[in-house]
Structures are given as C-alpha cells and as structure tokens.
mmCIF file of C-alpha atoms and ligand atoms in Angstrom:
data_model
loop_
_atom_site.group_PDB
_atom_site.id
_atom_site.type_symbol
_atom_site.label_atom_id
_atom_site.label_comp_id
_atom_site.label_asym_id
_atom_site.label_seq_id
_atom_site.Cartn_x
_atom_site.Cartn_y
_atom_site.Cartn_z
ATOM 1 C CA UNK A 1 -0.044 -9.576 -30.777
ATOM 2 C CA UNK A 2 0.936 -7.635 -27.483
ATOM 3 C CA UNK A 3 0.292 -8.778 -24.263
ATOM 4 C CA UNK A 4 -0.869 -6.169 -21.976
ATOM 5 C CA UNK A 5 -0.111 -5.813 -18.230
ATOM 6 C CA UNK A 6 -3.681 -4.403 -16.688
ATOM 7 C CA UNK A 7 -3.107 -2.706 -13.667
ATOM 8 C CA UNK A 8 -5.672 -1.563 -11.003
ATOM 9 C CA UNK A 9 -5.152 0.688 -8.934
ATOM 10 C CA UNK A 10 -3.144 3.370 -10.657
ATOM 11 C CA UNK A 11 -4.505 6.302 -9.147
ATOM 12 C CA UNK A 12 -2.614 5.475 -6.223
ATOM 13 C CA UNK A 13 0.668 5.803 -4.201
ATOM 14 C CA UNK A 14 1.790 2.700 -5.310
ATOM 15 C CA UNK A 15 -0.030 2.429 -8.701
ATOM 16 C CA UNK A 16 1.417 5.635 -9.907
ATOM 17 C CA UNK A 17 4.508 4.231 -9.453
ATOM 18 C CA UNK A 18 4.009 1.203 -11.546
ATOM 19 C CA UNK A 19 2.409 2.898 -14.185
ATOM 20 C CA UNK A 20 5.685 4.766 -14.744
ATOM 21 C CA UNK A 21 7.905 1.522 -14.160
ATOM 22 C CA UNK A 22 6.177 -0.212 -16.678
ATOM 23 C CA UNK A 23 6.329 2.462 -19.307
ATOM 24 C CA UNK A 24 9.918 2.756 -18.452
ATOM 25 C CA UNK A 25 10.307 -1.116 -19.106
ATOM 26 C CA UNK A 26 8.077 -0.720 -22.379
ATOM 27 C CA UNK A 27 5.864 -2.706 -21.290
ATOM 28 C CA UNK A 28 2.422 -2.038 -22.786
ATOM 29 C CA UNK A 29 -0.077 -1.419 -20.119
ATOM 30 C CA UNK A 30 -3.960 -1.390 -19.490
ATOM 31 C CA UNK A 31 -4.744 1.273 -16.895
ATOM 32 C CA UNK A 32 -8.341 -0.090 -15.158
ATOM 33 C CA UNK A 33 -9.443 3.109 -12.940
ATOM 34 C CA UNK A 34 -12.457 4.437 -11.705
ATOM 35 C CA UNK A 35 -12.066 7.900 -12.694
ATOM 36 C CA UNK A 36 -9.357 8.892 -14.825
ATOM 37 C CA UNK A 37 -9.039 12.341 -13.708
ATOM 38 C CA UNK A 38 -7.440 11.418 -10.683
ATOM 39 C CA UNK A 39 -4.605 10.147 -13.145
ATOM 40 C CA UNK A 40 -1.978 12.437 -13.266
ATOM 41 C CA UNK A 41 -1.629 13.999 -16.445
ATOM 42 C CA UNK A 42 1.601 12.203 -18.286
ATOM 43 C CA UNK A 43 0.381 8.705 -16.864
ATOM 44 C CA UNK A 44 -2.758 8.328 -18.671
ATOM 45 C CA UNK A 45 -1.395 9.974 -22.069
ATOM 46 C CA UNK A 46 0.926 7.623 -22.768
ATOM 47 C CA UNK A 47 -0.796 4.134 -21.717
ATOM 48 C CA UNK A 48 -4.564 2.879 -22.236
ATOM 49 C CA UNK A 49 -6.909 4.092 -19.621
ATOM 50 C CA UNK A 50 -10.109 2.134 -19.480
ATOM 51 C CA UNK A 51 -12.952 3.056 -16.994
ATOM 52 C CA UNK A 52 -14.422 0.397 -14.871
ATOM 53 C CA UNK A 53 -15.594 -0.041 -11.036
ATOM 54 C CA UNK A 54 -13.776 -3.065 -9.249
ATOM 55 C CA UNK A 55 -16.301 -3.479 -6.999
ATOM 56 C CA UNK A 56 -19.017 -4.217 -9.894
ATOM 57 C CA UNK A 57 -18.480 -7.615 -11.856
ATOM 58 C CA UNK A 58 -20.263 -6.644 -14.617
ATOM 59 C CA UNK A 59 -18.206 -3.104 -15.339
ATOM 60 C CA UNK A 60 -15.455 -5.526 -15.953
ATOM 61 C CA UNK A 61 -16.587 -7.259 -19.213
ATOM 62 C CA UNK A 62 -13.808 -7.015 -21.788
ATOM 63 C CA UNK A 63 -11.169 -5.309 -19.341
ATOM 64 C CA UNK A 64 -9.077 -8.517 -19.952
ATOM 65 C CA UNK A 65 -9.059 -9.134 -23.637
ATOM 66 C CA UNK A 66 -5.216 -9.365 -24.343
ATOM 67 C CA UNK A 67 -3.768 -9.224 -20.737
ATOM 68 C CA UNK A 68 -1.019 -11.584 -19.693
ATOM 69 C CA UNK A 69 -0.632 -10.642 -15.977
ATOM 70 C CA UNK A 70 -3.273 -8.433 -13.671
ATOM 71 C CA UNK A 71 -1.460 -6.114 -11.126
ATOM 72 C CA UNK A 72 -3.337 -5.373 -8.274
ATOM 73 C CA UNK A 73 -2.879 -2.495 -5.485
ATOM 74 C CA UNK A 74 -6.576 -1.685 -5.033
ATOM 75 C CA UNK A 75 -7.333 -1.143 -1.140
ATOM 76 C CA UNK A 76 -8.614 1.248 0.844
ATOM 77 C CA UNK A 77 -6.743 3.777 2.708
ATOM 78 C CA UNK A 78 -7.947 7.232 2.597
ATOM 79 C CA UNK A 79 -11.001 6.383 0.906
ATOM 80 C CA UNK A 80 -13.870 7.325 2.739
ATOM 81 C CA UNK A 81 -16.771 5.903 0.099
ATOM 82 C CA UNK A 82 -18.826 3.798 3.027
ATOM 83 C CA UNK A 83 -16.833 0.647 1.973
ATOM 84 C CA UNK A 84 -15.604 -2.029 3.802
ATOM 85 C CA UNK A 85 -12.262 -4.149 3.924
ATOM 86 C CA UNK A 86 -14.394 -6.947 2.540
ATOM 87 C CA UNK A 87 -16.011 -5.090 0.358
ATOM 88 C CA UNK A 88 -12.930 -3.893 -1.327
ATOM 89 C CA UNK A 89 -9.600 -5.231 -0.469
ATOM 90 C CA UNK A 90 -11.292 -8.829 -1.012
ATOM 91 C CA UNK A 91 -14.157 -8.752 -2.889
ATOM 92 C CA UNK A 92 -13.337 -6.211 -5.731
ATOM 93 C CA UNK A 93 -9.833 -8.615 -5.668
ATOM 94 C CA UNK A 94 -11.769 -11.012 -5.878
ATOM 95 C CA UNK A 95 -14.033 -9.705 -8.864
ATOM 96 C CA UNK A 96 -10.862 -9.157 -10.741
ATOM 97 C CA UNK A 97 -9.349 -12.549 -10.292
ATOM 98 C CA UNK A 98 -12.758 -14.107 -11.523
ATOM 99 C CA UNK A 99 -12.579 -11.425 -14.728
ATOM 100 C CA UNK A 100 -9.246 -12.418 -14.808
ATOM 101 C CA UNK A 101 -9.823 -16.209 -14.582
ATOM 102 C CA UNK A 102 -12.907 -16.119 -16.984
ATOM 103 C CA UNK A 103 -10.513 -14.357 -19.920
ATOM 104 C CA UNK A 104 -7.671 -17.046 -19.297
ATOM 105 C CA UNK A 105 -5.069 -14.562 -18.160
ATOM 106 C CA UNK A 106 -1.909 -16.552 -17.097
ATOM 107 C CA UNK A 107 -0.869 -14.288 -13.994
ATOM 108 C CA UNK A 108 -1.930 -12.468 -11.019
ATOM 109 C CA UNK A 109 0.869 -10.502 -8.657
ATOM 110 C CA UNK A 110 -1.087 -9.266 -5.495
ATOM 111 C CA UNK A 111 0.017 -6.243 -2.978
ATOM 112 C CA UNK A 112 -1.242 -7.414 0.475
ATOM 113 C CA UNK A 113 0.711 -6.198 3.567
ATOM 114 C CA UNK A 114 3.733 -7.505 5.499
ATOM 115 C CA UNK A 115 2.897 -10.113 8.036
ATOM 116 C CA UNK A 116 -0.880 -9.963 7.001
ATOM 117 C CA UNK A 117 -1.239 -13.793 7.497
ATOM 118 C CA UNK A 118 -0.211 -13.614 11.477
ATOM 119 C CA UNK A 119 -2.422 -10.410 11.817
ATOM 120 C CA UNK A 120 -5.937 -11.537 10.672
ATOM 121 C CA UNK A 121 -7.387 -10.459 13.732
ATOM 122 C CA UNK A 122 -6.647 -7.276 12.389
ATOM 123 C CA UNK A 123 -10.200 -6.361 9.746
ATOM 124 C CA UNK A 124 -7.739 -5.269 7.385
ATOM 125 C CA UNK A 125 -5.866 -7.905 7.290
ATOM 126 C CA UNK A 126 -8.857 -10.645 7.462
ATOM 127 C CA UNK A 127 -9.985 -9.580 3.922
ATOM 128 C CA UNK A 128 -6.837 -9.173 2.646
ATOM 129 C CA UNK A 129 -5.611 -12.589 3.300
ATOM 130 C CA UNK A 130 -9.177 -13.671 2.596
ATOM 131 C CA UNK A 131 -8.005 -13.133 -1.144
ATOM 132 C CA UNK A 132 -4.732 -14.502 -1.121
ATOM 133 C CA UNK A 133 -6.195 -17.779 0.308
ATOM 134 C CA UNK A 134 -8.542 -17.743 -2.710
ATOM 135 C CA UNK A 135 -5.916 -16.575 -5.026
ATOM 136 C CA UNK A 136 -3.159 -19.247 -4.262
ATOM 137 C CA UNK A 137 -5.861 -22.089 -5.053
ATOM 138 C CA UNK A 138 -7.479 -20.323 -7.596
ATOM 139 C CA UNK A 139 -5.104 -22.062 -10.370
ATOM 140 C CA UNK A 140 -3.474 -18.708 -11.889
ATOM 141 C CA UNK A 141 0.018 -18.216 -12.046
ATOM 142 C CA UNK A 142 0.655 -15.837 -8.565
ATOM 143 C CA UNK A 143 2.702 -13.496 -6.660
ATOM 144 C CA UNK A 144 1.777 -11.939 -3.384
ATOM 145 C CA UNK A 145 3.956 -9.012 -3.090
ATOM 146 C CA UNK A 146 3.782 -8.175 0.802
ATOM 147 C CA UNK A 147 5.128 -4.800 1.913
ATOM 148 C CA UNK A 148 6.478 -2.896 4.444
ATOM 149 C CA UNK A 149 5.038 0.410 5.090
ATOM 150 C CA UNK A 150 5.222 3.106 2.515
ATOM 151 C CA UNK A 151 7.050 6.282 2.464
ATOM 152 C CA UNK A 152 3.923 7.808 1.987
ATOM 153 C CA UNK A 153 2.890 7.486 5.316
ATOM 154 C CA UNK A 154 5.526 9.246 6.423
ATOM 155 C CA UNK A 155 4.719 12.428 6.069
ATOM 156 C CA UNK A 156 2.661 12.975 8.979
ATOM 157 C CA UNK A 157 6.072 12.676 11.440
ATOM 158 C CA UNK A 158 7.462 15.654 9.209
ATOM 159 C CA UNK A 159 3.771 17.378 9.689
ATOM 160 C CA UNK A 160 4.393 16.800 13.457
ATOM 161 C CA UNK A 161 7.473 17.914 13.483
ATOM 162 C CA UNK A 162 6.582 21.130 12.327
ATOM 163 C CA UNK A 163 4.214 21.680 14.914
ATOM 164 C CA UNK A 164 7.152 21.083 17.480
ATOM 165 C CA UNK A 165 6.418 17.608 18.812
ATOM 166 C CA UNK A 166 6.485 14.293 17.241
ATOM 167 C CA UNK A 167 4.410 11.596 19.517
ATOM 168 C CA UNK A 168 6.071 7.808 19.381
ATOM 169 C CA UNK A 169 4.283 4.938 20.644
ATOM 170 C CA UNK A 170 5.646 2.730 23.775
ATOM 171 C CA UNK A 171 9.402 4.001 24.143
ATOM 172 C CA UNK A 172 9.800 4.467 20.160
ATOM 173 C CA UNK A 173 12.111 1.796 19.821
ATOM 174 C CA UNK A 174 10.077 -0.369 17.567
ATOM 175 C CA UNK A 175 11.786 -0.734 14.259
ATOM 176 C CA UNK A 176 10.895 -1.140 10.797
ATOM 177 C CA UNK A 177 12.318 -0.504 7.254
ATOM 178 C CA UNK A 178 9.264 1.634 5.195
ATOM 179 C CA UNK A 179 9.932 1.319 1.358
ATOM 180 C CA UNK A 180 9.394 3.939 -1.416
ATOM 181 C CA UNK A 181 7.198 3.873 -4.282
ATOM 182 C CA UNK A 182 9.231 3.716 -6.671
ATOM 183 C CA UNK A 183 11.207 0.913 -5.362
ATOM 184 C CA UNK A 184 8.465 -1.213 -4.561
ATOM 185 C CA UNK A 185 7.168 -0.337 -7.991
ATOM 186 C CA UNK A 186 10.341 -2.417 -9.233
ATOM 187 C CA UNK A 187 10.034 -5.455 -7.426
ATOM 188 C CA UNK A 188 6.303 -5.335 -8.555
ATOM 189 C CA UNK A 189 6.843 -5.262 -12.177
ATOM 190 C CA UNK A 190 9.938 -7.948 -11.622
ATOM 191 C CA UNK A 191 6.800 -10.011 -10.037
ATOM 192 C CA UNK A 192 5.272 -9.807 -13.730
ATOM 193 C CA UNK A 193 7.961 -10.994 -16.079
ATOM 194 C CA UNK A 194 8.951 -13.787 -13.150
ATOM 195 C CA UNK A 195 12.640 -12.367 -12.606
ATOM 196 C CA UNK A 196 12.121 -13.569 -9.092
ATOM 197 C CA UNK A 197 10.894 -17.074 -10.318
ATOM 198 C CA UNK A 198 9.678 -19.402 -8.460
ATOM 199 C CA UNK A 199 9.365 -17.205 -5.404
ATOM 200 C CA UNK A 200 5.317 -16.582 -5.283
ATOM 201 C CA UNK A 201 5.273 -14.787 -1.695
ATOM 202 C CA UNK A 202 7.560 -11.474 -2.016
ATOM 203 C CA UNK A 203 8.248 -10.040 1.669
ATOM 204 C CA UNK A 204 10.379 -6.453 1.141
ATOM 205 C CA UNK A 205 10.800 -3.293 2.457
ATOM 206 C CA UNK A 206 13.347 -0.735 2.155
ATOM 207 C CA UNK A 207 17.212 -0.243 2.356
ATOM 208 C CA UNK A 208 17.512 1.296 6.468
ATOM 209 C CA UNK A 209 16.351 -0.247 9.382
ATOM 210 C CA UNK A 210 15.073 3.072 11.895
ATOM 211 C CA UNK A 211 13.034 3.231 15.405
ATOM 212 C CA UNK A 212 10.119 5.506 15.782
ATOM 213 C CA UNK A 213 12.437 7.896 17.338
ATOM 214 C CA UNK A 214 15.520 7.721 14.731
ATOM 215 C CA UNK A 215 12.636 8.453 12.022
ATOM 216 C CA UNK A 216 11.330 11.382 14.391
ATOM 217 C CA UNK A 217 14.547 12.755 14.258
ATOM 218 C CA UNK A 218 15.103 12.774 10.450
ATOM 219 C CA UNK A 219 11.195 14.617 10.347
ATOM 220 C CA UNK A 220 13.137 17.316 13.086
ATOM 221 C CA UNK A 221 16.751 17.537 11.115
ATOM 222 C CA UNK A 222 14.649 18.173 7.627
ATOM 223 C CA UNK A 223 12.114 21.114 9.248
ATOM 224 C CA UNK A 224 14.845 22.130 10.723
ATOM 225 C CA UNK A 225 13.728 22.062 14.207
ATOM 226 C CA UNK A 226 15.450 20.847 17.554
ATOM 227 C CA UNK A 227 13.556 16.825 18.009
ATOM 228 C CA UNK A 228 10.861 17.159 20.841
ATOM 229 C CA UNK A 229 9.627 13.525 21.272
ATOM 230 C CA UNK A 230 6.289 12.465 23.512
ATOM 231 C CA UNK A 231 5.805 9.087 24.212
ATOM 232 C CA UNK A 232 2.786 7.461 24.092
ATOM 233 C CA UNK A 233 2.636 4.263 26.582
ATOM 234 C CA UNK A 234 1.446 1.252 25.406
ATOM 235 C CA UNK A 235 -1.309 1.165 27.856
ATOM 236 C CA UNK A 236 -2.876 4.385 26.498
ATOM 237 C CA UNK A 237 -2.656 2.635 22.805
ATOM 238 C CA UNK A 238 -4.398 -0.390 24.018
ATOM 239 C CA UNK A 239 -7.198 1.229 25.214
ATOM 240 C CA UNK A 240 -7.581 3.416 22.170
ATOM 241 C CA UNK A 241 -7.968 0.078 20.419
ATOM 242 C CA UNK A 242 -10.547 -1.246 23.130
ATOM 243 C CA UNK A 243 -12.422 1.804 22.785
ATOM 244 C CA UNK A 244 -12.859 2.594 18.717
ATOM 245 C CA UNK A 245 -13.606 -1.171 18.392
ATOM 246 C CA UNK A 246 -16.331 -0.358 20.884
ATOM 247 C CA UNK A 247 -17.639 2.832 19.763
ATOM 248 C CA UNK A 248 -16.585 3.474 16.194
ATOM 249 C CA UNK A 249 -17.647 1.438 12.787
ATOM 250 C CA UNK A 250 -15.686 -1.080 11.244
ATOM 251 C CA UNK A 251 -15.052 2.104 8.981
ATOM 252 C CA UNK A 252 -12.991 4.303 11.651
ATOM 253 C CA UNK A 253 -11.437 1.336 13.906
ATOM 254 C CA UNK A 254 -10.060 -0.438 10.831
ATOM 255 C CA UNK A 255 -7.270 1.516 9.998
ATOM 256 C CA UNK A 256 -6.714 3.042 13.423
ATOM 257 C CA UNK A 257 -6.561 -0.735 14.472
ATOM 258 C CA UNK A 258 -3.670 -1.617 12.123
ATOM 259 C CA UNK A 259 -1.776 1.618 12.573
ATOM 260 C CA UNK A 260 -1.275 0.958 16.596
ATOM 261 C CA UNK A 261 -0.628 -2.680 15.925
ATOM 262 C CA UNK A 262 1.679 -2.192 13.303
ATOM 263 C CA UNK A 263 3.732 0.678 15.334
ATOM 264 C CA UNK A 264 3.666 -1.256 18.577
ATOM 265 C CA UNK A 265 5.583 -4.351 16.670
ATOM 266 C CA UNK A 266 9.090 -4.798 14.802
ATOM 267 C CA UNK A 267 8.050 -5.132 11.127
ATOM 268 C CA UNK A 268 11.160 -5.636 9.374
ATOM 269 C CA UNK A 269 11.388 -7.365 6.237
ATOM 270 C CA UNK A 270 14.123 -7.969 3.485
ATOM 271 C CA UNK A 271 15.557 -4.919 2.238
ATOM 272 C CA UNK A 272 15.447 -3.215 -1.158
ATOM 273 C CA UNK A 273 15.731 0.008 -2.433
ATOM 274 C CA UNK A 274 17.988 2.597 -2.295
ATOM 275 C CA UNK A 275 15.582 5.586 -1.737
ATOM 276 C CA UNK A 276 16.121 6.922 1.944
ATOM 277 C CA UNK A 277 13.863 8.467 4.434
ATOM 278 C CA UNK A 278 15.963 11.246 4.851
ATOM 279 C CA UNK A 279 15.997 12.092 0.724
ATOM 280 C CA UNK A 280 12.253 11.445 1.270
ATOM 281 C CA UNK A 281 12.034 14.348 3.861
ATOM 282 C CA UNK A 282 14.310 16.630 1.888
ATOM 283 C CA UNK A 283 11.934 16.703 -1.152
ATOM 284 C CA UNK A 284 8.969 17.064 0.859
ATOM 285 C CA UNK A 285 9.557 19.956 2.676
ATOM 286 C CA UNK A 286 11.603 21.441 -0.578
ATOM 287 C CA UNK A 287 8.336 20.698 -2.484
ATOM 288 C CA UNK A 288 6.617 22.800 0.292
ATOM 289 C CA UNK A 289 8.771 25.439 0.274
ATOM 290 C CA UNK A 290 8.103 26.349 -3.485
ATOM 291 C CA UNK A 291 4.508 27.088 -2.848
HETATM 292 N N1 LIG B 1 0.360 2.446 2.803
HETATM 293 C C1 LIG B 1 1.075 1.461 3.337
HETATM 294 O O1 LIG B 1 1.914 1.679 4.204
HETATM 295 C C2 LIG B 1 0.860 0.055 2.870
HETATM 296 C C3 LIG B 1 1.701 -0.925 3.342
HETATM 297 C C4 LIG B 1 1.541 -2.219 2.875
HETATM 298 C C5 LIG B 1 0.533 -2.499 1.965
HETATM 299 N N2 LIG B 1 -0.310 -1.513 1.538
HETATM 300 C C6 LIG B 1 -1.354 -1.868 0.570
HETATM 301 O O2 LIG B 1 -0.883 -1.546 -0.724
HETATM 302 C C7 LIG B 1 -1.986 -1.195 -1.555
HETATM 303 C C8 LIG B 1 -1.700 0.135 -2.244
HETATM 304 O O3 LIG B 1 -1.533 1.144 -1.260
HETATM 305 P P1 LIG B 1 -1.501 2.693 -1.665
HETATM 306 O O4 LIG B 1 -0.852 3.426 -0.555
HETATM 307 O O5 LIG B 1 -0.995 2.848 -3.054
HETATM 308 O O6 LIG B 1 -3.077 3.013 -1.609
HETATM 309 P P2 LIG B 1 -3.893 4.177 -2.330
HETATM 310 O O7 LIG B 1 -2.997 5.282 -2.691
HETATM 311 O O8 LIG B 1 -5.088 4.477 -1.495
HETATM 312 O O9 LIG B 1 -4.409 3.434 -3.669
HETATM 313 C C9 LIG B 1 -5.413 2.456 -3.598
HETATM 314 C C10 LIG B 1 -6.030 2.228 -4.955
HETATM 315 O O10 LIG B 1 -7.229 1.433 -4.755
HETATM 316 C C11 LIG B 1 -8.329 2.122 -5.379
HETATM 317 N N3 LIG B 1 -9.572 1.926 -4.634
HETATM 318 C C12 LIG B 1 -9.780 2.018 -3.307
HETATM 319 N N4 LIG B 1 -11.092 1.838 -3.022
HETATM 320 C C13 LIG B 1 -11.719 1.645 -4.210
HETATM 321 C C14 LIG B 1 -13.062 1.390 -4.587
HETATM 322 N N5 LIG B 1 -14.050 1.319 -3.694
HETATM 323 N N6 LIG B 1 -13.344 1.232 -5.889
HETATM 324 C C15 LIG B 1 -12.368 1.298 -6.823
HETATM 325 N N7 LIG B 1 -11.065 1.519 -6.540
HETATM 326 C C16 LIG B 1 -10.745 1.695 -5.246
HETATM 327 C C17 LIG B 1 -7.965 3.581 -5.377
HETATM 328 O O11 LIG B 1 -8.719 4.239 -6.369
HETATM 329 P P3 LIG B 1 -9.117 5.816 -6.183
HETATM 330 O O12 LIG B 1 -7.844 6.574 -6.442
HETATM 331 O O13 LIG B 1 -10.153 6.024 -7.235
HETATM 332 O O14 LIG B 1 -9.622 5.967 -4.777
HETATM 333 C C18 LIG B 1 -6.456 3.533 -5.662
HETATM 334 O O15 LIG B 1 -6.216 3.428 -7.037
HETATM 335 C C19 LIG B 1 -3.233 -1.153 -0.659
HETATM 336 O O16 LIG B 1 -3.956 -2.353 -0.825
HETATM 337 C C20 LIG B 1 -2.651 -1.085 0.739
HETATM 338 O O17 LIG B 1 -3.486 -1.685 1.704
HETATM 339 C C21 LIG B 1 -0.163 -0.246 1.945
#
C-alpha cells in the first residue's frame, strides 16, 4: 500500500513549492487545504486535495489514514482572518500533530523560523516554539526545519526601488542569506525520507551572504535605476516597536515586531541553494514587464 506524505499548507509560498518537489520525487502526496481554489491549477490536478480547517480538530477526522510523514508550513503571514500566533502557528500545529499522533503516523518535519528559540519574546516566535517544545516530546519521529527568510519577501526592496528610494534599517549593514522556495522545498522533502538522518533541527538559508544595502542595490541594478538608499536609525525602529506594542493588537504588532527585529540582527545560517537574489529580481520585474 502507498504511504502518503500529507502536507499542509500548500497554498503557500513555501507549500507550493513542496507540492511540486514531491511530485517531482514521485512521491504520492495528500494536499490538506482550506480552500482548494487558491491551489494553483497543475498542483491540485495531479495530487489528492482534501478539504479541511487546521484550526478545527474535528475537520481533521480521516485526513491521516495512510500518511507516513505530515509536512507542515501552516502560519500566518498575510492572513488577515482575526487569528492569532497561538491560534494558528501553535494550536492548528498542534491539532495536526494530535490527528497525526491519534492515526500512528511515524513522522512530523516542522517549518518554524531561524533562531525562533532565542527570540520568544518575539509573539511569533512564542507560539511557534510553543509547538516545537510539544513536538520534540510528543514521541513522533521529528524534524524542525528552521529558515532563513524567504525570497518572497523580497519583493518589496524591488517595489521600493521603483519608487526611487529603498529605506535600510540602522546603517544597512546587517547581513543575512534569504533562501528560495524551491530550494528550501528540497531540504524539506530530504527532511521526509531522513537523507539528513539523525539531524532533527535543520538551520538553512541560501547560497550568498548580502547587507541590507548590497540587496538594495540588486532591487536598483534589476529596475534599472541609479540605488538611492535612506537609512532608518535604530532609534526610530525601536520606538516603532514601543509604540505598535502599545497601540496596535497583537494582530498588527506581531509581524511588524519580527520584521524590525529580524532586520536589525545578523541572521545567517548554513547555506543551500543555488537560486540567487539577483535571478530572483530578474524574473520579477521580467514577469512584470509582460503584463
Ligand atoms: N516568509 C519568511 O520569510 C519566513 C521565514 C522563516 C519561516 N517562515 C515560516 O514558514 C511558514 C511558511 O511560510 P510561507 O511564506 O509559505 O507562508 P504563506 O505563504 O502565508 O503560507 C502559509 C500557509 O498557512 C495557511 N494558513 C495560514 N493561516 C491559516 C488558517 N487560519 N487556517 C488554515 N490555514 C492557514 C495558509 O493557507 P491559506 O493559503 O488558505 O491562507 C498557507 O497555506 C510559515 O509558518 C512562516 O512563518 C517564513
């Protein structure tokens, strides 16, 4: 009998990816989403789609019925359904690694986030690493696959860039190395059939190693546009930080939160990959061109 791969979280940046790794692998795959129109079209026609909500336990009866390992990027990001971090990124995890537990599947790989367990002051982080504490004693089979930031959010230096001026945070001379989809998609899928055995916590990110201002230029050389870079000081981003915490929700502050801690920090990690930033910003703003 085959052994299925369920992933959640397909509709996303990340999830699309593995979708298509995992066909590409011939692996057979179980597609949990909450509406399968946000699939795109090739993805869902050539796996199984089923139609559940993570966040309700009892939508999840017989998702797991021949599934080996669980694959899960569900989070929020852009989401904007009156959810919290703990609502989500740990208790729909967490609703999934019960269903998962219940139905005796033997593995669980996990996307959290680079240097989550040093930034739990962070309300991101906090229910993120709330799950991988219950997931590494939870007795399944693991792998906690924690990231660097994704190409994906990228895009808004080329979108500044355009407009003429691309803000940086302190001097712009944090670094990082930001990983593509499609090669974190491979080290995800590796994280299923154990070809990194024996390692259960995967740190990566991707092949270059840029500053805030060495990625602003790429965003200028690929509008074509002569770099015009505003810094932002530090003192300014702390105070943002005071401030939403202050007057904002939990909702807004969250991920403002972790984007000015993350871009105020190094957050390098061991590379992979070979898909660049500058490749990245090439098909972007060819993609744009041909509308
Ligand atoms: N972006 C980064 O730089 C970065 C870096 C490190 C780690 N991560 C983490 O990696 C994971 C994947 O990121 P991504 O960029 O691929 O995110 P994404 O594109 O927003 O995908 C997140 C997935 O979670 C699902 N989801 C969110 N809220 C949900 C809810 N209330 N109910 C059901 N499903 C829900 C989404 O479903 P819908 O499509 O239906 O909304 C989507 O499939 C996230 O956990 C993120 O925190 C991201």
């Amino acid at each position: 009998m085959k052994e299925y791969t369920l992933l959640a979280g397909a509709t996303g940046y990340l999830g699309r990816y593995i979708a298509r790794e995992l066909k590409r692998r011939g692996m057979p795959a179980r597609l949990l989403v909450r509406n399968p129109r946000s699939l795109p079209g090739q993805i869902g026609e050539y796996t199984e789609v089923v139609t559940a909500e993570v966040t309700r336990p009892e939508t999840l009866r017989g998702v797991m019925q021949g599934v080996g390992t669980v694959i899960s990027t569900i989070g929020i990001t852009r989401q904007k359904d009156g959810l919290t971090y703990m609502d989500v990124d740990y208790r729909a995890n967490r609703n999934l690694l019960d269903a998962a537990s219940a139905a005796g599947v033997s593995r669980f790989v996990y996307v959290s986030v680079l240097n989550g367990d040093s930034m739990r002051e962070l309300k991101i982080c906090e229910a993120k690493e709330r799950f991988v504490d219950e997931l590494k004693t939870s007795g399944i089979s693991y792998a906690i696959i924690r990231p660097n930031g994704f190409f994906s959010d990228l895009s808004a230096f080329v979108e500044m860039a355009r407009r003429g001026r691309v803000y940086v945070f302190g001097d712009g001379s944090t670094r990082a190395n930001p990983i593509h989809g499609a090669d974190l998609a491979d080290v995800c899928v590796d994280a299923v059939t154990g070809v990194k055995s024996g390692i259960s916590e995967i740190e990566v990110g991707g092949p270059e190693i840029l500053s805030q201002r060495e990625i602003a230029d790429l965003a200028f050389s690929a509008v074509g546009k002569k770099p015009h870079i505003l810094a932002i000081p530090d003192a300014v981003r702390r105070a943002v930080m005071k401030l939403a915490r202050v007057f904002t929700s939990s909702k807004t502050y969250g991920p403002l939160e972790f984007f000015l801690s993350v871009m105020a920090r190094d957050m390098i990690a061991p590379a992979y990959g070979s898909r660049t930033i500058a490749e990245f910003y090439r098909e972007i703003c060819s993609d744009d061109s041909g509308k």
